Amino acid sequence: MADAEDTAPLIVPGLERLAQLDTIKLKQLTSSYKNNNFTVLDGEDVLINLVEEDHEFDIFSFGRRRGFHSNIVDNTGKKVYTLRRPGTSIKDKIQIRQGDDLVATARCKMTLLKPVYRIFDAQGNLVLRLKGSTCDYDNFVLQTKLRKTIGGIKRKSFTTTAQVFARLDDYTISFPADLELNMKVAVIVGCVLMDFRLHEFRAAN
């Protein structure tokens, strides 16, 4: 008789699978002032989870805008990235780290009409842009720094009253399959920053 270990299904670490994919789903699991958790899915399979650990306040914060610390944990339970959003409304960003090393930053760019988010590498070089249409947080295009469209983000519309009040969002994110892994993670984090700002804007108005 084969040992249980020999017959157990092989679990491929989520980041290894993410590195091969061109489309994933980002699903918000919980939403509150102190706790926002998301999961990244390939179909029904969990790849990674974004778990908020702590939050912080800033004297310049307004409305419901706030800083936070989160961990990204893969499907084997291993912490693979840490995230930090400083509690400031002036230069809104999320820093992405592996251990002590900064690997990317997602930043909100101040614009008059169209929401824009930018992805920078560890050296602070602009790599990617996420651009929405006027006052629209449902659809974003993913662009290179030269503004060539290579993917996008689409927010699933609410279909029930319960979903409207729960404010738990689902997104479909597409990017080139050969995009560098840290940049794929940064695009996902950019979507999380976008989601935070969307709900903070609604709470303040």
CSV table of C-alpha atoms in Angstrom, one decimal:
chain,number,residue,atom,x,y,z
A,1,MET,CA,0.0,0.0,0.0
A,2,ALA,CA,1.3,3.4,-0.9
A,3,ASP,CA,2.1,5.8,1.9
A,4,ALA,CA,-0.3,8.7,2.4
A,5,GLU,CA,2.5,11.1,1.5
A,6,ASP,CA,2.9,9.4,-1.9
A,7,THR,CA,-0.8,9.7,-2.8
A,8,ALA,CA,-1.4,13.2,-1.4
A,9,PRO,CA,-1.9,15.8,-4.2
A,10,LEU,CA,1.1,18.0,-5.0
A,11,ILE,CA,0.6,21.6,-3.9
A,12,VAL,CA,2.3,24.0,-6.3
A,13,PRO,CA,3.3,27.2,-4.4
A,14,GLY,CA,1.0,30.0,-5.4
A,15,LEU,CA,3.8,32.3,-6.7
A,16,GLU,CA,5.0,29.6,-9.0
A,17,ARG,CA,1.6,29.4,-10.6
A,18,LEU,CA,1.1,33.2,-10.6
A,19,ALA,CA,4.4,33.5,-12.6
A,20,GLN,CA,2.8,31.5,-15.4
A,21,LEU,CA,-0.7,33.1,-15.6
A,22,ASP,CA,-2.1,36.0,-17.6
A,23,THR,CA,-5.4,36.4,-15.7
A,24,ILE,CA,-6.3,36.1,-12.1
A,25,LYS,CA,-9.2,37.1,-9.8
A,26,LEU,CA,-8.9,39.3,-6.7
A,27,LYS,CA,-11.6,38.7,-4.2
A,28,GLN,CA,-12.3,40.8,-1.2
A,29,LEU,CA,-13.1,38.6,1.8
A,30,THR,CA,-13.6,41.1,4.6
A,31,SER,CA,-14.0,44.9,4.7
A,32,SER,CA,-13.9,47.0,7.8
A,33,TYR,CA,-12.1,50.1,9.2
A,34,LYS,CA,-9.4,47.9,10.8
A,35,ASN,CA,-9.4,44.7,8.7
A,36,ASN,CA,-9.4,44.2,4.9
A,37,ASN,CA,-8.4,40.8,3.6
A,38,PHE,CA,-8.2,39.7,-0.1
A,39,THR,CA,-7.5,36.4,-1.8
A,40,VAL,CA,-6.0,35.9,-5.3
A,41,LEU,CA,-7.5,33.1,-7.3
A,42,ASP,CA,-6.8,31.0,-10.4
A,43,GLY,CA,-10.3,29.8,-11.1
A,44,GLU,CA,-11.4,28.4,-7.7
A,45,ASP,CA,-7.8,27.7,-6.5
A,46,VAL,CA,-6.2,30.1,-4.0
A,47,LEU,CA,-2.8,31.3,-5.0
A,48,ILE,CA,-2.1,33.9,-2.3
A,49,ASN,CA,-3.9,35.8,0.5
A,50,LEU,CA,-3.4,39.4,1.5
A,51,VAL,CA,-4.0,39.6,5.3
A,52,GLU,CA,-4.0,42.9,7.1
A,53,GLU,CA,-2.0,42.8,10.3
A,54,ASP,CA,-2.1,46.3,11.7
A,55,HIS,CA,-3.3,49.8,10.9
A,56,GLU,CA,-2.0,53.3,11.7
A,57,PHE,CA,-3.2,56.9,11.8
A,58,ASP,CA,-1.7,60.1,10.6
A,59,ILE,CA,-2.4,63.6,11.6
A,60,PHE,CA,-2.9,64.5,8.0
A,61,SER,CA,-5.4,61.7,7.3
A,62,PHE,CA,-9.0,62.6,6.6
A,63,GLY,CA,-12.3,60.8,6.3
A,64,ARG,CA,-11.6,57.0,6.5
A,65,ARG,CA,-8.2,57.1,4.9
A,66,ARG,CA,-5.5,55.3,6.9
A,67,GLY,CA,-2.3,53.4,6.8
A,68,PHE,CA,-1.9,49.7,7.3
A,69,HIS,CA,0.5,46.8,7.3
A,70,SER,CA,-0.4,43.5,5.5
A,71,ASN,CA,1.3,40.2,4.8
A,72,ILE,CA,1.0,38.3,1.5
A,73,VAL,CA,0.8,34.6,2.4
A,74,ASP,CA,0.9,31.8,-0.3
A,75,ASN,CA,-1.3,28.7,-0.5
A,76,THR,CA,1.3,26.7,1.6
A,77,GLY,CA,1.0,29.2,4.5
A,78,LYS,CA,4.4,30.9,3.8
A,79,LYS,CA,4.7,34.6,4.1
A,80,VAL,CA,6.1,35.8,0.7
A,81,TYR,CA,5.7,39.6,0.8
A,82,THR,CA,4.9,42.4,3.3
A,83,LEU,CA,3.0,45.5,2.4
A,84,ARG,CA,2.9,48.9,4.1
A,85,ARG,CA,0.7,51.9,3.3
A,86,PRO,CA,1.9,54.9,5.2
A,87,GLY,CA,-0.9,56.8,6.9
A,88,THR,CA,-0.8,59.9,4.8
A,89,SER,CA,-3.2,61.4,2.2
A,90,ILE,CA,-0.5,63.5,0.4
A,91,LYS,CA,1.6,60.8,-1.3
A,92,ASP,CA,-0.6,57.7,-1.2
A,93,LYS,CA,1.4,54.5,-1.9
A,94,ILE,CA,1.9,50.9,-0.9
A,95,GLN,CA,5.4,49.6,-0.5
A,96,ILE,CA,6.0,45.9,-1.4
A,97,ARG,CA,8.9,44.1,0.3
A,98,GLN,CA,10.4,40.6,0.4
A,99,GLY,CA,12.1,40.4,3.8
A,100,ASP,CA,13.9,43.7,4.3
A,101,ASP,CA,14.2,44.4,0.5
A,102,LEU,CA,11.9,46.8,-1.3
A,103,VAL,CA,10.9,45.2,-4.6
A,104,ALA,CA,8.2,47.6,-5.9
A,105,THR,CA,5.9,50.5,-5.0
A,106,ALA,CA,2.3,51.2,-6.1
A,107,ARG,CA,1.5,54.9,-6.0
A,108,CYS,CA,-1.6,57.0,-6.7
A,109,LYS,CA,-1.0,59.9,-9.0
A,110,MET,CA,-3.0,63.1,-8.4
A,111,THR,CA,-5.1,63.9,-11.4
A,112,LEU,CA,-8.1,66.2,-12.0
A,113,LEU,CA,-10.4,63.7,-13.7
A,114,LYS,CA,-9.0,60.2,-14.6
A,115,PRO,CA,-7.7,58.0,-11.7
A,116,VAL,CA,-4.1,56.9,-12.4
A,117,TYR,CA,-1.9,54.5,-10.4
A,118,ARG,CA,1.8,54.0,-11.2
A,119,ILE,CA,4.0,51.0,-10.5
A,120,PHE,CA,7.7,51.6,-9.7
A,121,ASP,CA,10.5,49.1,-9.3
A,122,ALA,CA,12.9,48.8,-6.4
A,123,GLN,CA,15.1,51.6,-7.8
A,124,GLY,CA,12.2,54.0,-8.1
A,125,ASN,CA,11.9,53.7,-11.9
A,126,LEU,CA,8.4,53.9,-13.5
A,127,VAL,CA,7.5,50.5,-15.0
A,128,LEU,CA,3.7,50.4,-15.4
A,129,ARG,CA,0.5,52.5,-15.2
A,130,LEU,CA,-3.1,51.8,-14.3
A,131,LYS,CA,-5.4,54.3,-15.9
A,132,GLY,CA,-9.2,54.6,-15.4
A,133,SER,CA,-11.7,56.6,-17.4
A,134,THR,CA,-13.3,59.7,-16.0
A,135,CYS,CA,-14.6,59.1,-12.4
A,136,ASP,CA,-14.7,55.3,-13.2
A,137,TYR,CA,-13.3,52.8,-10.8
A,138,ASP,CA,-14.8,49.8,-12.6
A,139,ASN,CA,-12.4,49.5,-15.5
A,140,PHE,CA,-8.7,50.3,-15.7
A,141,VAL,CA,-6.2,49.7,-18.5
A,142,LEU,CA,-2.7,48.4,-17.6
A,143,GLN,CA,-0.1,50.2,-19.6
A,144,THR,CA,3.7,50.3,-20.0
A,145,LYS,CA,5.5,53.4,-19.1
A,146,LEU,CA,5.2,54.3,-22.8
A,147,ARG,CA,1.4,54.0,-22.4
A,148,LYS,CA,1.1,50.8,-24.5
A,149,THR,CA,-1.9,48.8,-23.2
A,150,ILE,CA,-0.9,45.3,-22.1
A,151,GLY,CA,-3.8,44.3,-19.8
A,152,GLY,CA,-6.4,45.7,-17.4
A,153,ILE,CA,-8.5,45.5,-14.3
A,154,LYS,CA,-12.3,45.1,-14.3
A,155,ARG,CA,-14.4,45.3,-11.2
A,156,LYS,CA,-17.4,43.1,-10.9
A,157,SER,CA,-20.7,45.0,-10.6
A,158,PHE,CA,-22.8,44.5,-7.5
A,159,THR,CA,-25.9,42.4,-8.3
A,160,THR,CA,-27.7,42.2,-5.0
A,161,THR,CA,-28.6,44.6,-2.2
A,162,ALA,CA,-26.5,42.5,0.3
A,163,GLN,CA,-23.4,43.0,-1.9
A,164,VAL,CA,-24.0,46.8,-2.1
A,165,PHE,CA,-24.1,47.1,1.7
A,166,ALA,CA,-21.2,44.6,2.3
A,167,ARG,CA,-19.0,46.4,-0.2
A,168,LEU,CA,-17.0,43.3,-0.9
A,169,ASP,CA,-15.4,43.7,-4.4
A,170,ASP,CA,-14.3,41.2,-7.0
A,171,TYR,CA,-11.8,42.1,-9.7
A,172,THR,CA,-10.5,40.4,-12.8
A,173,ILE,CA,-6.9,41.3,-13.5
A,174,SER,CA,-5.0,40.6,-16.7
A,175,PHE,CA,-1.4,41.1,-17.6
A,176,PRO,CA,1.2,39.4,-19.9
A,177,ALA,CA,2.0,35.9,-18.8
A,178,ASP,CA,5.7,36.7,-19.1
A,179,LEU,CA,5.5,39.9,-16.9
A,180,GLU,CA,8.1,39.7,-14.1
A,181,LEU,CA,6.6,38.2,-11.0
A,182,ASN,CA,7.2,41.2,-8.7
A,183,MET,CA,5.4,43.4,-11.2
A,184,LYS,CA,2.4,41.0,-11.3
A,185,VAL,CA,2.2,41.3,-7.5
A,186,ALA,CA,2.6,45.1,-7.7
A,187,VAL,CA,-0.3,45.3,-10.2
A,188,ILE,CA,-2.4,43.2,-7.7
A,189,VAL,CA,-1.4,45.6,-4.9
A,190,GLY,CA,-2.2,48.6,-7.1
A,191,CYS,CA,-5.7,47.2,-7.4
A,192,VAL,CA,-5.9,46.9,-3.6
A,193,LEU,CA,-4.8,50.6,-3.3
A,194,MET,CA,-7.4,51.5,-5.9
A,195,ASP,CA,-10.1,49.6,-3.9
A,196,PHE,CA,-9.1,51.4,-0.7
A,197,ARG,CA,-9.3,54.8,-2.3
A,198,LEU,CA,-12.6,54.1,-3.9
A,199,HIS,CA,-14.3,53.2,-0.6
A,200,GLU,CA,-12.5,56.0,1.3
A,201,PHE,CA,-13.8,58.5,-1.3
A,202,ARG,CA,-17.4,57.2,-0.9
A,203,ALA,CA,-17.1,57.3,2.9
A,204,ALA,CA,-16.0,60.9,2.8
A,205,ASN,CA,-18.8,62.0,0.4
